[in-house]
Amino acid sequence: MTEKAIIFDFDGTIADTFDAIVSITNCLALEFGYKLATLEDIEQFRNLSSREIIHKSGVSFFKLPFLLRKVRAGLNNKIQELKPFPGIKEALIELKAQGNTLGIITSNSQDNVTLFLENNVFLEIFDFLYSAPTVFGKHKVINSFLKQHNIKQQDVIYVGDETRDIEAARKSNVKAIAVSWGFNSKEVLAKHNPDFLIYNPHELIEVIESLKK
């Protein structure tokens, strides 16, 4: 069997940051000119693609980098409260024990992610951590990683909870595993045709093993 390089999104895939992000973005609504998200809005957003959410919110693409910076800062203040999704740590430990290379590419800050991993005692599981400075720029980081480490695309899997994660994997021509326990609903994830759609962290192990055969 061939070991894989498995790249994970962070927010909504490893860390349950949903409530914190909703709280922070609502606090920033007046400053960035969008309306507060109600529970009804949030449920609707779960069924939209990442691009559709941005369009519907009315946030200018030019303001997105500044909004992302503010959200990162807000998460830094809440990082002590955040927890990993149930079962994800155990799945990561097993994947690492099988000889796979594990890493994170995230829109969150490197400091936030490192602190979270340290707090929850699994920083050592990961071989690399990259922060993508833009909402839709993860494919560029993936491509740079592959080139830098001379890794073949067929040996790489990207795991995320949003439609933009599937989009990033497609642009980099790597396998996409979509997880249903994060932000986007399983219905909208399925519409974007990931290679795999899974419903609990243990399925990660099964899918990775199937790709090695």
Short mmCIF file of C-alpha atoms in Angstrom, two decimals:
data_model
loop_
_atom_site.label_atom_id
_atom_site.label_comp_id
_atom_site.label_asym_id
_atom_site.label_seq_id
_atom_site.Cartn_x
_atom_site.Cartn_y
_atom_site.Cartn_z
CA MET A 1 0.00 0.00 0.00
CA THR A 2 1.11 3.55 -0.75
CA GLU A 3 1.02 6.11 2.03
CA LYS A 4 -0.95 9.27 1.31
CA ALA A 5 -0.49 12.96 1.99
CA ILE A 6 -3.77 13.94 3.62
CA ILE A 7 -4.47 17.67 3.82
CA PHE A 8 -7.16 18.90 6.18
CA ASP A 9 -9.17 22.06 6.39
CA PHE A 10 -9.33 23.29 10.00
CA ASP A 11 -12.55 25.17 10.81
CA GLY A 12 -15.54 22.83 10.56
CA THR A 13 -13.39 19.80 9.77
CA ILE A 14 -11.09 19.40 12.78
CA ALA A 15 -12.29 22.17 15.10
CA ASP A 16 -15.90 22.96 15.92
CA THR A 17 -15.69 26.72 15.41
CA PHE A 18 -19.17 27.28 13.96
CA ASP A 19 -20.85 29.03 16.90
CA ALA A 20 -17.77 31.17 17.53
CA ILE A 21 -17.58 32.29 13.89
CA VAL A 22 -21.29 33.14 13.77
CA SER A 23 -20.93 35.20 16.95
CA ILE A 24 -17.85 37.04 15.64
CA THR A 25 -19.28 37.77 12.19
CA ASN A 26 -22.50 39.11 13.72
CA CYS A 27 -20.44 41.45 15.89
CA LEU A 28 -18.73 42.74 12.73
CA ALA A 29 -21.95 43.20 10.73
CA LEU A 30 -22.29 46.95 11.26
CA GLU A 31 -18.62 47.62 10.48
CA PHE A 32 -18.68 45.67 7.20
CA GLY A 33 -22.18 46.56 6.08
CA TYR A 34 -24.09 43.30 6.18
CA LYS A 35 -27.11 42.28 8.25
CA LEU A 36 -27.00 40.15 11.36
CA ALA A 37 -27.52 36.45 10.61
CA THR A 38 -30.62 34.95 12.21
CA LEU A 39 -31.02 31.23 12.91
CA GLU A 40 -33.14 31.04 9.77
CA ASP A 41 -30.41 32.75 7.74
CA ILE A 42 -27.76 30.37 9.09
CA GLU A 43 -29.77 27.29 8.11
CA GLN A 44 -30.23 28.76 4.64
CA PHE A 45 -26.52 29.51 4.34
CA ARG A 46 -25.66 25.88 5.12
CA ASN A 47 -27.39 24.92 1.86
CA LEU A 48 -25.55 27.47 -0.28
CA SER A 49 -22.11 27.33 -1.84
CA SER A 50 -19.37 29.52 -0.39
CA ARG A 51 -19.64 31.93 -3.32
CA GLU A 52 -23.43 32.10 -3.02
CA ILE A 53 -23.15 32.93 0.69
CA ILE A 54 -20.80 35.83 0.01
CA HIS A 55 -23.05 37.14 -2.78
CA LYS A 56 -26.18 36.87 -0.63
CA SER A 57 -24.51 38.56 2.36
CA GLY A 58 -23.67 41.60 0.27
CA VAL A 59 -20.07 41.73 1.49
CA SER A 60 -17.77 43.22 -1.14
CA PHE A 61 -15.00 40.89 -2.38
CA PHE A 62 -12.63 43.80 -1.77
CA LYS A 63 -13.58 43.76 1.94
CA LEU A 64 -13.23 40.00 2.37
CA PRO A 65 -9.51 40.01 3.31
CA PHE A 66 -10.17 42.64 6.00
CA LEU A 67 -13.19 40.74 7.30
CA LEU A 68 -11.18 37.51 7.40
CA ARG A 69 -8.45 39.26 9.39
CA LYS A 70 -11.00 40.47 11.94
CA VAL A 71 -12.57 37.01 12.24
CA ARG A 72 -9.14 35.47 12.83
CA ALA A 73 -8.47 37.99 15.60
CA GLY A 74 -11.84 37.24 17.18
CA LEU A 75 -11.19 33.51 17.09
CA ASN A 76 -7.88 34.06 18.85
CA ASN A 77 -9.84 35.38 21.83
CA LYS A 78 -12.08 32.30 21.84
CA ILE A 79 -9.49 29.62 21.04
CA GLN A 80 -9.38 28.31 24.62
CA GLU A 81 -13.10 27.46 24.39
CA LEU A 82 -12.93 25.52 21.11
CA LYS A 83 -12.94 21.74 20.90
CA PRO A 84 -12.28 19.16 18.17
CA PHE A 85 -15.22 17.28 16.70
CA PRO A 86 -15.89 13.98 18.49
CA GLY A 87 -13.84 11.16 16.98
CA ILE A 88 -11.61 13.31 14.76
CA LYS A 89 -8.54 13.11 17.00
CA GLU A 90 -8.73 9.33 17.18
CA ALA A 91 -9.09 9.07 13.39
CA LEU A 92 -6.09 11.36 12.86
CA ILE A 93 -3.96 9.32 15.26
CA GLU A 94 -4.83 6.13 13.37
CA LEU A 95 -4.09 7.68 9.97
CA LYS A 96 -0.74 8.91 11.25
CA ALA A 97 0.09 5.48 12.71
CA GLN A 98 -0.50 3.98 9.26
CA GLY A 99 2.38 6.05 7.89
CA ASN A 100 0.42 8.79 6.14
CA THR A 101 1.61 12.39 6.02
CA LEU A 102 -0.94 14.71 7.66
CA GLY A 103 -1.17 18.46 7.27
CA ILE A 104 -3.49 21.45 7.50
CA ILE A 105 -4.23 24.19 4.97
CA THR A 106 -6.58 26.75 6.45
CA SER A 107 -8.00 30.24 6.06
CA ASN A 108 -7.53 30.62 9.81
CA SER A 109 -4.26 31.96 11.19
CA GLN A 110 -1.30 29.70 11.89
CA ASP A 111 -1.13 31.02 15.45
CA ASN A 112 -4.78 30.16 16.12
CA VAL A 113 -4.48 26.64 14.74
CA THR A 114 -1.20 25.93 16.54
CA LEU A 115 -2.65 27.10 19.85
CA PHE A 116 -5.76 24.95 19.35
CA LEU A 117 -3.68 21.87 18.57
CA GLU A 118 -1.45 22.48 21.57
CA ASN A 119 -4.46 22.95 23.87
CA ASN A 120 -6.01 19.70 22.67
CA VAL A 121 -2.71 17.79 22.66
CA PHE A 122 -2.37 16.70 19.06
CA LEU A 123 0.01 19.18 17.46
CA GLU A 124 2.58 16.40 16.92
CA ILE A 125 0.19 14.49 14.64
CA PHE A 126 0.66 17.00 11.83
CA ASP A 127 3.67 17.25 9.56
CA PHE A 128 2.88 20.71 8.17
CA LEU A 129 0.54 23.67 8.63
CA TYR A 130 -0.09 26.41 6.07
CA SER A 131 -2.35 29.43 6.33
CA ALA A 132 -4.02 30.56 3.08
CA PRO A 133 -4.47 34.35 3.20
CA THR A 134 -7.62 34.37 1.03
CA VAL A 135 -11.01 32.67 1.18
CA PHE A 136 -10.64 31.05 -2.25
CA GLY A 137 -6.85 30.65 -2.47
CA LYS A 138 -6.31 27.21 -0.96
CA HIS A 139 -5.58 25.55 -4.30
CA LYS A 140 -2.55 27.80 -4.73
CA VAL A 141 -1.18 26.64 -1.37
CA ILE A 142 -1.89 23.00 -2.25
CA ASN A 143 -0.08 23.39 -5.59
CA SER A 144 2.89 25.05 -3.91
CA PHE A 145 3.07 22.25 -1.33
CA LEU A 146 3.01 19.55 -4.02
CA LYS A 147 5.75 21.25 -6.01
CA GLN A 148 7.93 21.98 -2.99
CA HIS A 149 7.83 18.39 -1.75
CA ASN A 150 7.69 16.71 -5.17
CA ILE A 151 4.47 14.87 -4.32
CA LYS A 152 2.27 13.38 -7.05
CA GLN A 153 -1.32 14.58 -7.24
CA GLN A 154 -2.65 11.01 -7.09
CA ASP A 155 -1.03 10.59 -3.68
CA VAL A 156 -2.84 13.58 -2.16
CA ILE A 157 -6.29 13.85 -0.56
CA TYR A 158 -7.92 17.07 0.61
CA VAL A 159 -10.51 16.90 3.41
CA GLY A 160 -12.92 19.77 4.11
CA ASP A 161 -16.43 20.74 5.14
CA GLU A 162 -17.28 23.46 2.59
CA THR A 163 -17.95 23.67 -1.13
CA ARG A 164 -14.86 25.86 -1.53
CA ASP A 165 -12.76 22.97 -0.20
CA ILE A 166 -14.10 20.73 -2.96
CA GLU A 167 -13.40 23.52 -5.43
CA ALA A 168 -9.80 23.85 -4.20
CA ALA A 169 -9.23 20.10 -4.54
CA ARG A 170 -10.64 20.13 -8.07
CA LYS A 171 -8.39 23.03 -9.11
CA SER A 172 -5.37 21.16 -7.77
CA ASN A 173 -6.49 17.87 -9.35
CA VAL A 174 -6.43 15.95 -6.06
CA LYS A 175 -9.07 13.75 -4.43
CA ALA A 176 -11.70 15.55 -2.36
CA ILE A 177 -13.31 14.14 0.78
CA ALA A 178 -16.23 16.23 2.02
CA VAL A 179 -17.25 15.90 5.67
CA SER A 180 -20.87 16.41 6.67
CA TRP A 181 -20.28 17.46 10.29
CA GLY A 182 -19.08 21.00 9.47
CA PHE A 183 -20.66 24.09 7.96
CA ASN A 184 -22.17 23.08 4.62
CA SER A 185 -25.06 20.63 4.54
CA LYS A 186 -24.58 17.16 3.10
CA GLU A 187 -27.05 18.06 0.33
CA VAL A 188 -25.06 21.01 -1.05
CA LEU A 189 -21.77 19.12 -0.62
CA ALA A 190 -23.19 16.22 -2.67
CA LYS A 191 -24.25 18.64 -5.44
CA HIS A 192 -20.61 19.69 -5.80
CA ASN A 193 -19.56 16.09 -6.45
CA PRO A 194 -16.72 15.36 -4.03
CA ASP A 195 -14.94 12.06 -4.58
CA PHE A 196 -16.26 10.97 -1.19
CA LEU A 197 -18.87 12.32 1.23
CA ILE A 198 -18.53 10.99 4.76
CA TYR A 199 -20.66 11.26 7.88
CA ASN A 200 -18.32 10.47 10.76
CA PRO A 201 -14.55 10.71 11.32
CA HIS A 202 -14.00 6.94 11.41
CA GLU A 203 -15.03 6.79 7.75
CA LEU A 204 -11.84 8.71 6.96
CA ILE A 205 -9.82 5.61 7.77
CA GLU A 206 -11.99 3.40 5.55
CA VAL A 207 -11.83 5.82 2.60
CA ILE A 208 -8.04 6.29 2.84
CA GLU A 209 -7.52 2.53 2.99
CA SER A 210 -9.67 2.07 -0.12
CA LEU A 211 -7.55 4.62 -2.01
CA LYS A 212 -4.37 2.71 -1.21
CA LYS A 213 -5.53 -0.47 -2.90
#
